[in-house]
Short mmCIF file of C-alpha atoms and ligand atoms in Angstrom, two decimals:
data_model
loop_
_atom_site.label_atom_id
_atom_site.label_comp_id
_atom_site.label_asym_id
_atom_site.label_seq_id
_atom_site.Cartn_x
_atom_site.Cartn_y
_atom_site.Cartn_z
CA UNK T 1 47.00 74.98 116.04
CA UNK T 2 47.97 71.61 115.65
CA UNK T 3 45.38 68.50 115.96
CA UNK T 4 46.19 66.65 119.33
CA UNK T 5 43.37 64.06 119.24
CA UNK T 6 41.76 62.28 117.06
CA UNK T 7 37.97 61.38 117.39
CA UNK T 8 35.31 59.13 116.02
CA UNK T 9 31.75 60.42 116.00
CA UNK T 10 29.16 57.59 117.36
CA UNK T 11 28.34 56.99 113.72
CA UNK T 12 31.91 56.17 112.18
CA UNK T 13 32.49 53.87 115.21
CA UNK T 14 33.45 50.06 113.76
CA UNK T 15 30.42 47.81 113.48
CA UNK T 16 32.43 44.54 113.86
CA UNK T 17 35.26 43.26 115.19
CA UNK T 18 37.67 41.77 113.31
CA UNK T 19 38.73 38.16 114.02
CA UNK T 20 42.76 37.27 112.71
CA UNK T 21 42.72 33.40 113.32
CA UNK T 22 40.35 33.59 109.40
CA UNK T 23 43.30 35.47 108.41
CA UNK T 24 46.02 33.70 109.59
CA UNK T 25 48.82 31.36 107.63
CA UNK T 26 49.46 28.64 110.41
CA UNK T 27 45.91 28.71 112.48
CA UNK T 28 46.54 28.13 116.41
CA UNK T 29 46.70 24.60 117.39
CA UNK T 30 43.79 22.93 118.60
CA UNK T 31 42.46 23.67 122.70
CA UNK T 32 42.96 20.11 123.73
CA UNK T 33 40.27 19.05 126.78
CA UNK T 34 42.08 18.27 129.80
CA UNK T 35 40.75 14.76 130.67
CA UNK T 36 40.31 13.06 127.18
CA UNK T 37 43.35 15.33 125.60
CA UNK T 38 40.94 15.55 122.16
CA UNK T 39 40.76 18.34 120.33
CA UNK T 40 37.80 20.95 122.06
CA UNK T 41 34.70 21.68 119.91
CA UNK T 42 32.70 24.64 121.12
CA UNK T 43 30.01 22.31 122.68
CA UNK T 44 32.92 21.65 125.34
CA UNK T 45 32.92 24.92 126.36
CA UNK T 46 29.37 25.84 126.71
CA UNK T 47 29.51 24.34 130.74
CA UNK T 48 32.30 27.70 131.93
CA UNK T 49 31.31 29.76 128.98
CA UNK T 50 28.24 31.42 126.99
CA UNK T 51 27.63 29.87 123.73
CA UNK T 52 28.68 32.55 121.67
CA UNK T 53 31.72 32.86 123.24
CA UNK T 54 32.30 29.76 122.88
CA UNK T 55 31.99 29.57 119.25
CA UNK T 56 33.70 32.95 118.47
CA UNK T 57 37.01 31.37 120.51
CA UNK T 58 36.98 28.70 118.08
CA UNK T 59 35.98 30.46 115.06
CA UNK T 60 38.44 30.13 112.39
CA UNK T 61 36.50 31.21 109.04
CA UNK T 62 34.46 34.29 109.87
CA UNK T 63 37.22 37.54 109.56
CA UNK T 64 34.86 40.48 111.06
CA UNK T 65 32.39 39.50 113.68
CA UNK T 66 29.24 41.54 114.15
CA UNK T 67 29.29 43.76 117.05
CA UNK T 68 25.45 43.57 119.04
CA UNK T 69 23.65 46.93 118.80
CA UNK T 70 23.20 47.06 122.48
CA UNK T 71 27.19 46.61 122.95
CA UNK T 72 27.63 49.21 120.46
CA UNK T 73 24.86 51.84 122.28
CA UNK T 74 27.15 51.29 125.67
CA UNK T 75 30.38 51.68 123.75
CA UNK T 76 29.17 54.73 122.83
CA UNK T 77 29.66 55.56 126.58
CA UNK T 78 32.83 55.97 126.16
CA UNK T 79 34.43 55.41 122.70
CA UNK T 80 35.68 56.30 120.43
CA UNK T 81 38.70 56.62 122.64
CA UNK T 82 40.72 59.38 121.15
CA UNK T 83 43.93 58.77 119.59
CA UNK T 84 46.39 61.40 120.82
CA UNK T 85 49.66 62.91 119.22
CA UNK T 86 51.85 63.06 121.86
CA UNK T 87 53.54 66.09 120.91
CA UNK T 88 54.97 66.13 124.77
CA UNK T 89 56.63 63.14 124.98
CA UNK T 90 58.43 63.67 121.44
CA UNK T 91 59.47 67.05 122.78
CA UNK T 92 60.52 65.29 125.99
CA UNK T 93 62.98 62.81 124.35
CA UNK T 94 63.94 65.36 121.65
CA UNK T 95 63.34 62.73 119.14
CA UNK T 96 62.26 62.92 115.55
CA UNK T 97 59.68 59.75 115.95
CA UNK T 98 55.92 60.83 115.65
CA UNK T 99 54.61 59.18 118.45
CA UNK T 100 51.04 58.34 119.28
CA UNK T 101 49.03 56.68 121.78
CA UNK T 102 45.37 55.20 121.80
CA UNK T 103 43.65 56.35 125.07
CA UNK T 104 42.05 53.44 126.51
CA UNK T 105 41.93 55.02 130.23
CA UNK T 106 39.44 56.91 129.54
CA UNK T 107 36.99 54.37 129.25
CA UNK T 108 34.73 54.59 132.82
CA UNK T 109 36.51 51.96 134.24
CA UNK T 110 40.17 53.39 133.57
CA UNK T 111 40.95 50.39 131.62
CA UNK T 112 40.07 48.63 127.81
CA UNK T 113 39.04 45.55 129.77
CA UNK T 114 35.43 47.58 129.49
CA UNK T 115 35.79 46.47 125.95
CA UNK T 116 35.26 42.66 126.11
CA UNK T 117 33.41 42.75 129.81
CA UNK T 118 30.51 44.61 127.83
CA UNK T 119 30.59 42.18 124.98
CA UNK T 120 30.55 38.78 127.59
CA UNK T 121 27.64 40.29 130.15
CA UNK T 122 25.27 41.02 127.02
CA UNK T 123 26.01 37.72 125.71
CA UNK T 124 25.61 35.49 129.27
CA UNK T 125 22.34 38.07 129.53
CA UNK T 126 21.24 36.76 126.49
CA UNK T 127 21.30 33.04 127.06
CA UNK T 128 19.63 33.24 130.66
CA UNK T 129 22.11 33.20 132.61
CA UNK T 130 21.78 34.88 136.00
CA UNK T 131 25.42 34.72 137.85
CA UNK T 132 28.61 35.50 136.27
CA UNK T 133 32.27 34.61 138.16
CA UNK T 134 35.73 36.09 137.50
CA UNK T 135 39.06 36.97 139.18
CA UNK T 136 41.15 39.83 138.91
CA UNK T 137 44.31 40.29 139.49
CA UNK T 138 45.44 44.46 139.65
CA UNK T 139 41.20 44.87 140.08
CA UNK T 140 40.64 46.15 136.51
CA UNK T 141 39.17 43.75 134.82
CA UNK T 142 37.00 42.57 138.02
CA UNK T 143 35.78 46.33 137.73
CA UNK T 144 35.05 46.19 134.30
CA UNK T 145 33.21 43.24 134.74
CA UNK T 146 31.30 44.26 137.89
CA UNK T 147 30.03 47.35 136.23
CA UNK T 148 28.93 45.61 132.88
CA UNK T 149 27.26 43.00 134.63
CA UNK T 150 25.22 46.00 136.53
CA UNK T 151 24.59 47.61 132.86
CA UNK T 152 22.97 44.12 131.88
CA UNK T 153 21.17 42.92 135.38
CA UNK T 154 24.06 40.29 136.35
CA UNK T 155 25.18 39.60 140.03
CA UNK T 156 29.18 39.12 139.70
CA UNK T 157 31.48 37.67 141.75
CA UNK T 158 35.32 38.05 141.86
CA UNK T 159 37.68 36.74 142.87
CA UNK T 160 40.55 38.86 143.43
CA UNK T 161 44.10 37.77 144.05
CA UNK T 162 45.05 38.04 147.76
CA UNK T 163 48.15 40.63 147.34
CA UNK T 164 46.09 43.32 144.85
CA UNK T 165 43.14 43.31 147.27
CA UNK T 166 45.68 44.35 150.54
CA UNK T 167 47.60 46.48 148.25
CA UNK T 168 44.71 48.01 146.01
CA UNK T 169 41.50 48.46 148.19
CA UNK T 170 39.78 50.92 146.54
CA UNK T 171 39.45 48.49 143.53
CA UNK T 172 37.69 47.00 145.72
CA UNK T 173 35.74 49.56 146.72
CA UNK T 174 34.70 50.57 143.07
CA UNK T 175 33.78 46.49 142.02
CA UNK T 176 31.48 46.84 145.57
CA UNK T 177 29.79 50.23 144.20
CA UNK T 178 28.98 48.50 140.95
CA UNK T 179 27.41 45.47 143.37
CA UNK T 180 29.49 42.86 142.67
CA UNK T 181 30.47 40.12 145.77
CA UNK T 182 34.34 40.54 146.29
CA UNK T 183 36.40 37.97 147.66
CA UNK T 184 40.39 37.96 147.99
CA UNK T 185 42.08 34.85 146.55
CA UNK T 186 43.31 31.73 147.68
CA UNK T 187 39.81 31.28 149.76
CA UNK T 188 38.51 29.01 151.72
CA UNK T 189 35.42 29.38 149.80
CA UNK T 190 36.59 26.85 147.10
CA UNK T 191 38.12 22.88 146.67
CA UNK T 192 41.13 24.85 144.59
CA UNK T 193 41.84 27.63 147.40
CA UNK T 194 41.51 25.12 150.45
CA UNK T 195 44.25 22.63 148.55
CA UNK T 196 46.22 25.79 148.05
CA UNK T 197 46.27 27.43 151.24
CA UNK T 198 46.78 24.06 153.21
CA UNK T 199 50.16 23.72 151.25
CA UNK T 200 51.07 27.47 151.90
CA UNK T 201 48.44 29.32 154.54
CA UNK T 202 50.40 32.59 153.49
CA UNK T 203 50.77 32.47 149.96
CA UNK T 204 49.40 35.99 148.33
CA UNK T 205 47.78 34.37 145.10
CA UNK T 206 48.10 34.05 141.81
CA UNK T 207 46.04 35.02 138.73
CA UNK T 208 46.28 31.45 137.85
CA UNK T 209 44.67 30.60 141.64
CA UNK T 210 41.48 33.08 141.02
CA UNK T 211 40.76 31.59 138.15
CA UNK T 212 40.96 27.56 139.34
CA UNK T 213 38.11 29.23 142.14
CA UNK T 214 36.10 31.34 140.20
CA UNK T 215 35.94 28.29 137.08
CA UNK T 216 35.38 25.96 140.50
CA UNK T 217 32.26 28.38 141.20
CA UNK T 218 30.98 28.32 137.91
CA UNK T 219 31.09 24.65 137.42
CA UNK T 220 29.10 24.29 141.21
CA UNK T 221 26.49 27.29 140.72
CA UNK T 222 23.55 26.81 138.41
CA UNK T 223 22.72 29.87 135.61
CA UNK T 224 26.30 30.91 136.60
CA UNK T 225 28.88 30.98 133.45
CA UNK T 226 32.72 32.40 134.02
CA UNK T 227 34.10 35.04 131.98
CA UNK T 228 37.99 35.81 131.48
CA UNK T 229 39.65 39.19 131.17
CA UNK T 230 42.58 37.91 128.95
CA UNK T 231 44.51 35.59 127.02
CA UNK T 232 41.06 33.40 125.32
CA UNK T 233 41.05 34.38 121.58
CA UNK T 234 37.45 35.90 122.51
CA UNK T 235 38.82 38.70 124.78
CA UNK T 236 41.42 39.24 122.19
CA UNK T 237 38.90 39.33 119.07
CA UNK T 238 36.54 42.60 121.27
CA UNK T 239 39.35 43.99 122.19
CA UNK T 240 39.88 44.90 118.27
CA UNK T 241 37.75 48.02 118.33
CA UNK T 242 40.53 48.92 119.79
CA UNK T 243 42.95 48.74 116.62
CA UNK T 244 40.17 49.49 113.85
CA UNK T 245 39.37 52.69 115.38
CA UNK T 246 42.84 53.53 115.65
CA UNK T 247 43.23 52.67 111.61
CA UNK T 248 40.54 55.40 111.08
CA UNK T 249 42.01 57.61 113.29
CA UNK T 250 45.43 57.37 111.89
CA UNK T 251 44.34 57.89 108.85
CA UNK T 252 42.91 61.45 109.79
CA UNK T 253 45.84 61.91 110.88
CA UNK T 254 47.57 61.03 107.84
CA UNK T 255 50.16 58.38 108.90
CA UNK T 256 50.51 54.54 109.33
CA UNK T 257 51.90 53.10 112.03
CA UNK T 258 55.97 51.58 111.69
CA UNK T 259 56.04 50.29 114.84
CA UNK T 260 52.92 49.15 117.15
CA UNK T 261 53.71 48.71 121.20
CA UNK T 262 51.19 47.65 123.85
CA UNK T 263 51.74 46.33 126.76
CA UNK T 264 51.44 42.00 128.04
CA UNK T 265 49.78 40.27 130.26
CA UNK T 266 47.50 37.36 127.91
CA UNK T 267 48.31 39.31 125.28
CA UNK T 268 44.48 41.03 124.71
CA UNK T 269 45.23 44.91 124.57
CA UNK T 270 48.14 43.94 122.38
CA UNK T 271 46.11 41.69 119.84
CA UNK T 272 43.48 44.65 120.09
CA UNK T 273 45.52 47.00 118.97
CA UNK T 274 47.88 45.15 116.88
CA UNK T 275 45.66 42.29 114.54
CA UNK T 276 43.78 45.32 112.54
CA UNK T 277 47.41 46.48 111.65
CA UNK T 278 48.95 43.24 111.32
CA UNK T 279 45.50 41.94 108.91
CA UNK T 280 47.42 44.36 106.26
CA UNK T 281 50.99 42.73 107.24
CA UNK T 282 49.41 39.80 106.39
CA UNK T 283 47.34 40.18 103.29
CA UNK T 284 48.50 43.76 101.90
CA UNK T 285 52.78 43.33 102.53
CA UNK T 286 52.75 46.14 104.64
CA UNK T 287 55.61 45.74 107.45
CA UNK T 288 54.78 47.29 110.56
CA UNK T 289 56.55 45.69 113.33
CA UNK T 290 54.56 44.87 116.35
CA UNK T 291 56.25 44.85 119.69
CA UNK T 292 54.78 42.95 122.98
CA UNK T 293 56.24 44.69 126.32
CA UNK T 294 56.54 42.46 129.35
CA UNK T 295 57.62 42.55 132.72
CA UNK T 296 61.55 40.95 132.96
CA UNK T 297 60.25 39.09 136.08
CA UNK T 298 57.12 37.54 134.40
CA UNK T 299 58.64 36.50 130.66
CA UNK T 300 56.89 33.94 128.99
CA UNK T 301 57.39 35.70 125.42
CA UNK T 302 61.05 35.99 125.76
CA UNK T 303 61.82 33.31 128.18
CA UNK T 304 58.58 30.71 128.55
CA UNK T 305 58.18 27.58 125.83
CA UNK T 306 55.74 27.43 123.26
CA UNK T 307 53.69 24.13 124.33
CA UNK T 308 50.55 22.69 125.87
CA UNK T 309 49.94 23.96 129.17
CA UNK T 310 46.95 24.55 131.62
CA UNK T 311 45.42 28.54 131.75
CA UNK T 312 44.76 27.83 135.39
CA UNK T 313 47.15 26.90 138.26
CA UNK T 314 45.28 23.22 139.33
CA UNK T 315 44.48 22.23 135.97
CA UNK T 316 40.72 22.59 135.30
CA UNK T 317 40.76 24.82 132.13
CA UNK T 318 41.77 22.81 128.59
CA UNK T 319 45.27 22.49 127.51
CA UNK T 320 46.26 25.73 125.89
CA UNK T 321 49.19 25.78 122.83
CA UNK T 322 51.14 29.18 124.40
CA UNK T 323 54.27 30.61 125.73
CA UNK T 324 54.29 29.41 128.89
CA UNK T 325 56.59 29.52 131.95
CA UNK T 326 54.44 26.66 133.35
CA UNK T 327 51.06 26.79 135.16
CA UNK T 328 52.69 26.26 138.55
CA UNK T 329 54.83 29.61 138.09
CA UNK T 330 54.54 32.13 140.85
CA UNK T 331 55.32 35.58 139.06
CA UNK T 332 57.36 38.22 141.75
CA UNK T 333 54.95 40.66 143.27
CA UNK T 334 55.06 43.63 140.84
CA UNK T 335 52.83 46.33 140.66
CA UNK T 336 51.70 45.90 137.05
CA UNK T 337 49.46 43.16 138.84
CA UNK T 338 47.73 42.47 135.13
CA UNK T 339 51.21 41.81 134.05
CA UNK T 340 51.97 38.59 136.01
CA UNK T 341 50.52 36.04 134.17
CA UNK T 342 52.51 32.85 132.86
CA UNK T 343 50.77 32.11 129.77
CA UNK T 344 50.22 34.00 126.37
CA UNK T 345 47.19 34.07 124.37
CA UNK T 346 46.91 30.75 121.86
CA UNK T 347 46.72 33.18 118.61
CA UNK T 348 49.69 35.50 119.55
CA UNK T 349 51.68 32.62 120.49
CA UNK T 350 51.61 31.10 117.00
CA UNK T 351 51.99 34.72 115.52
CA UNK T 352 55.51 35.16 117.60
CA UNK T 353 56.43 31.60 116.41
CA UNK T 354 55.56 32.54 113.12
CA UNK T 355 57.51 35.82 113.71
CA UNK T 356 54.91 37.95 112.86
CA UNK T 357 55.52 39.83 116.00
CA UNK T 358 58.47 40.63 118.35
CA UNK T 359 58.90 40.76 122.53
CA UNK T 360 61.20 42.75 124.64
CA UNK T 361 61.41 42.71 128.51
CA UNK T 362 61.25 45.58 130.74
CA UNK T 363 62.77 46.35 134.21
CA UNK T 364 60.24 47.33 137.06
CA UNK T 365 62.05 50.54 137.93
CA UNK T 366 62.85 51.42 134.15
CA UNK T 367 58.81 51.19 133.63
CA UNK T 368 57.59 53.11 136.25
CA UNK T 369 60.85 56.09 135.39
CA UNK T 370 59.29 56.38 132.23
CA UNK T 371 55.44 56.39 133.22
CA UNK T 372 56.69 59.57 135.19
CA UNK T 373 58.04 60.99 132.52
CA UNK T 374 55.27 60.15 130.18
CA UNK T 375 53.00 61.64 133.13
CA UNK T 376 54.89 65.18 133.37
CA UNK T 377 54.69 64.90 129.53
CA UNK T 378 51.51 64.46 128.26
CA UNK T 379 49.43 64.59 131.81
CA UNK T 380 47.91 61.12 132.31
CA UNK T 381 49.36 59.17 135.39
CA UNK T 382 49.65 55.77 133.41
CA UNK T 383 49.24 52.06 134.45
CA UNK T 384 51.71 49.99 135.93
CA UNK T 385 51.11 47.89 133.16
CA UNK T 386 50.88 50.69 130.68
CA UNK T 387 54.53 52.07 131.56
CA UNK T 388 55.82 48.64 129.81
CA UNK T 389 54.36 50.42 126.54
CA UNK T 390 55.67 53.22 127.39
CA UNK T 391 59.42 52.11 128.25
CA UNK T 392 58.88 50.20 125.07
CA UNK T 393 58.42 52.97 122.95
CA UNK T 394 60.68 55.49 124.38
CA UNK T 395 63.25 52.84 123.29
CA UNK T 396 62.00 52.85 119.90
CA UNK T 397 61.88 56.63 119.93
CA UNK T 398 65.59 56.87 121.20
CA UNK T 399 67.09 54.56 118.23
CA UNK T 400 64.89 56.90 115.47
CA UNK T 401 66.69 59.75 117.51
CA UNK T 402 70.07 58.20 116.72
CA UNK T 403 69.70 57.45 113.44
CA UNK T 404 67.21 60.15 112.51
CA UNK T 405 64.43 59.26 111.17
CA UNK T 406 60.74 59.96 111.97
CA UNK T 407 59.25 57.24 112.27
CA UNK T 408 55.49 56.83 113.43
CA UNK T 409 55.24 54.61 116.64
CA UNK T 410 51.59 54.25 117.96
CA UNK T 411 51.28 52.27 121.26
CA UNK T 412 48.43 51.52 123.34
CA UNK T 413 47.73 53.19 126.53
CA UNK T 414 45.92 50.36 128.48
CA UNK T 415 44.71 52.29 131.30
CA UNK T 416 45.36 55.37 134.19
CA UNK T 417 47.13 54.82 137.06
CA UNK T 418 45.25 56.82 139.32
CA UNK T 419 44.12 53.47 141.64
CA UNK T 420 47.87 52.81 141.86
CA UNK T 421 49.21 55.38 143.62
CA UNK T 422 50.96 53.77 146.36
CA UNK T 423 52.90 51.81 143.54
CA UNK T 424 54.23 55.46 142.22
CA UNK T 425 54.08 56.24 145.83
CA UNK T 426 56.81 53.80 146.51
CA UNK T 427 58.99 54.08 143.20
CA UNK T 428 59.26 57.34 144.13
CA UNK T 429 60.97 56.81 148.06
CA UNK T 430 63.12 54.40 146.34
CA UNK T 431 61.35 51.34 147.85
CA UNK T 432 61.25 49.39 144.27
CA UNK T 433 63.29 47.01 143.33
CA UNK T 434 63.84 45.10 140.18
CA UNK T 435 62.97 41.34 139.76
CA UNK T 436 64.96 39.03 137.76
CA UNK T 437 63.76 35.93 136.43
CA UNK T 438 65.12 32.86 137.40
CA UNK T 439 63.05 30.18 136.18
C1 PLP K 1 44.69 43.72 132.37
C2 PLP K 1 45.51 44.83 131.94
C3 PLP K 1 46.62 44.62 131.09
C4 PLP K 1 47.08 43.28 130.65
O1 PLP K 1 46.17 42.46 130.01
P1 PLP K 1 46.23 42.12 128.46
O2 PLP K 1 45.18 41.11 128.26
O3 PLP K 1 47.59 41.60 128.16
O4 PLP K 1 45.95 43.36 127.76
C5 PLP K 1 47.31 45.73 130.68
N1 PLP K 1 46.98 46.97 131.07
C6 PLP K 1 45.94 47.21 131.88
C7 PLP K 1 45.63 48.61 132.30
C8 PLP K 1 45.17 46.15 132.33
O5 PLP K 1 44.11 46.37 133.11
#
């Protein structure tokens, strides 16, 4: 019998995470603070953020990171995730490619966002803080940080953008199990969400809105610190465990990646998967492409500018140096509701610059035909977000099956789809439509 997964026992699991900007040519460009436009120290951060966090974001010297025993015990929850051969999908496309994919929706949330939410409650736990605020935009993240702030005795509250909460109410449902206070986004509960919905009463939010409210909450609550699911070189730096267990696991299985996919939305699955890969592009000569997947309608790597622009849609959070399509972008309602973000992560930014790593867009309808396919394949109802991967690397799979070779793709499976179902529902009556870009 052929192996189909690949495992790590609890005592091979990586003990630190592994931190690129030490490794990297041209470091990101200074977080500039949005009143004074200086360059941030850490010490500017500490009101929104925990300390550490703080520090790691900026921390340009250290390249592996310790990872805190008690984040390690509750990874052990879940990971490793196994890395899977998917000997159905290559079957499925008749092509020559070995193809794998990290299994990230197994974690208990469905999603890797479990990853850094662990790391950020232990570390606001740690430095006495009592409350911790977020949004969420397709609910994953908001559940992965509702249910890690439960692990480590935090009240959470989230703010989740207006359309996901109509469209996704069990999310809901699961953040409100774990005990966190839900609210849907614009609110009235907030300076940012008033200005917002006296402008436009019906507007159905924005990623970029939830986070103006929830930073707004932080900055007005005592003991209460923000946390971010995405695009902050912190997220980016736990989602890593991600990537080193998948160099272990590869090489049981004997290969090395030619191609690594994941899917975009600030870039932190992608860099989590990718930077333990690309640390050998960098110092070793290897040359494994790495390949962001996007949504067509939300392109900031293939369309946006690379300059200083705000993380947040009113301007509280520091000037960022990304691909952006602009802070006041409203992204088409897609399903991939993690996807619609303007801005990219400062780190990957400067990597695509530097062309360390490529983008390609992908059609709504062409990402959720081949998350079907992948489904019937290999069994695992993906993401909306996840099916960007996925279209990604059947296209990757389809040119090695025209010119024959075999090479060894590896992309990340971000999460299960199971909480989405009335997205698949609707691809498959023929209700989705595509959504160009017209910026
Ligand atoms: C949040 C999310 C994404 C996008 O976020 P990144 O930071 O770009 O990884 C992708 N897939 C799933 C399942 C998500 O929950």
């Amino acid at each position: 019998m052929k192996t189909k997964r690949f495992i790590l026992q609890e005592n091979e699991l990586p003990r630190q995470w592994y931190n690129i900007q030490a490794d990297m040519v041209n470091k990101p460009l200074p977080l500039l603070h949005p009143g004074t436009k200086e360059p941030l120290k850490p010490e500017d951060l500490y009101p929104i953020f925990a300390e550490e966090l703080s520090r790691q974001e900026l921390n340009q010297t250290d390249s592996f990171i310790d990872i805190p025993e008690p984040v390690l015990e509750k990874y052990t929850y879940y990971r490793s995730t196994p890395l899977v051969r998917a000997y159905g999908l290559e079957k499925a496309l008749d092509t020559p490619a070995h193809i794998y994919f990290k299994n990230e929706s197994v974690s208990p949330v469905g999603s890797h966002k479990l990853n850094s939410a662990l790391a950020q409650a232990y570390y606001c736990k740690m430095e006495g803080v009592k409350n911790i605020t977020t949004e969420t935009g397709a609910g994953q993240w908001g559940t992965a940080l509702s249910y890690a702030a439960s692990v480590f005795g935090l009240d959470a509250a989230v703010y989740q953008v207006k359309i996901s909460y109509e469209q996704k109410p069990y999310r809901r449902s699961v953040m409100q199990v774990f005990g966190a206070q839900v609210t849907p986004s614009p609110s009235m509960s907030t300076r940012a969400g008033k200005d917002i919905l006296t402008v436009n009463p019906n507007y159905q939010g924005s990623l970029g809105t939830a986070i103006s409210e929830a930073v707004e909450l932080a900055q007005m609550t005592p003991d209460c610190k923000y946390t971010l699911g995405s695009v902050l070189s912190h997220v980016t730096l736990h989602q890593t465990i991600i990537g080193l267990e998948a160099e272990k696991q590869m090489e049981m299985a004997g290969e090395y990646p030619d191609v690594v996919i994941a899917c975009f939305g600030g870039g932190s699955n992608f860099g989590g998967i990718s930077f333990p890969f690309m640390r050998h592009n960098i110092l070793d000569g290897k040359k494994t492409r790495f390949i962001a997947a996007e949504p067509a309608s939300c392109p900031k790597l293939t369309k946006g500018k690379f300059e200083y622009d705000f993380g947040d849609e009113t301007g509280y959070t520091p000037l960022l140096p990304m691909f952006t399509l602009g802070h006041k972008f409203s992204p088409a309602n897609i399903h991939a509701g993690g996807l619609r973000y303007h801005g990219a992560g400062v780190i990957v930014s400067q990597l695509l610059k530097d062309g360390y790593m490529e983008a390609t867009d992908i059609e709504q309808l062409d990402s959720f035909k081949a998350g079907c396919l992948f489904a019937k394949a290999e069994g695992i109802v993906p993401a909306p977000e996840s099916c960007h991967a996925i279209a990604a690397t059947i296209n990757e799979a389809m040119k090695c099956k025209e010119s024959g070779e075999s090479k060894v793709l590896l992309f990340n499976l971000s999460g299960h789809g199971l909480m989405d179902m009335s997205a698949y529902d609707q691809y498959l009556a023929g209700d989705l439509v595509n959504f160009s870009y017209n910026g």
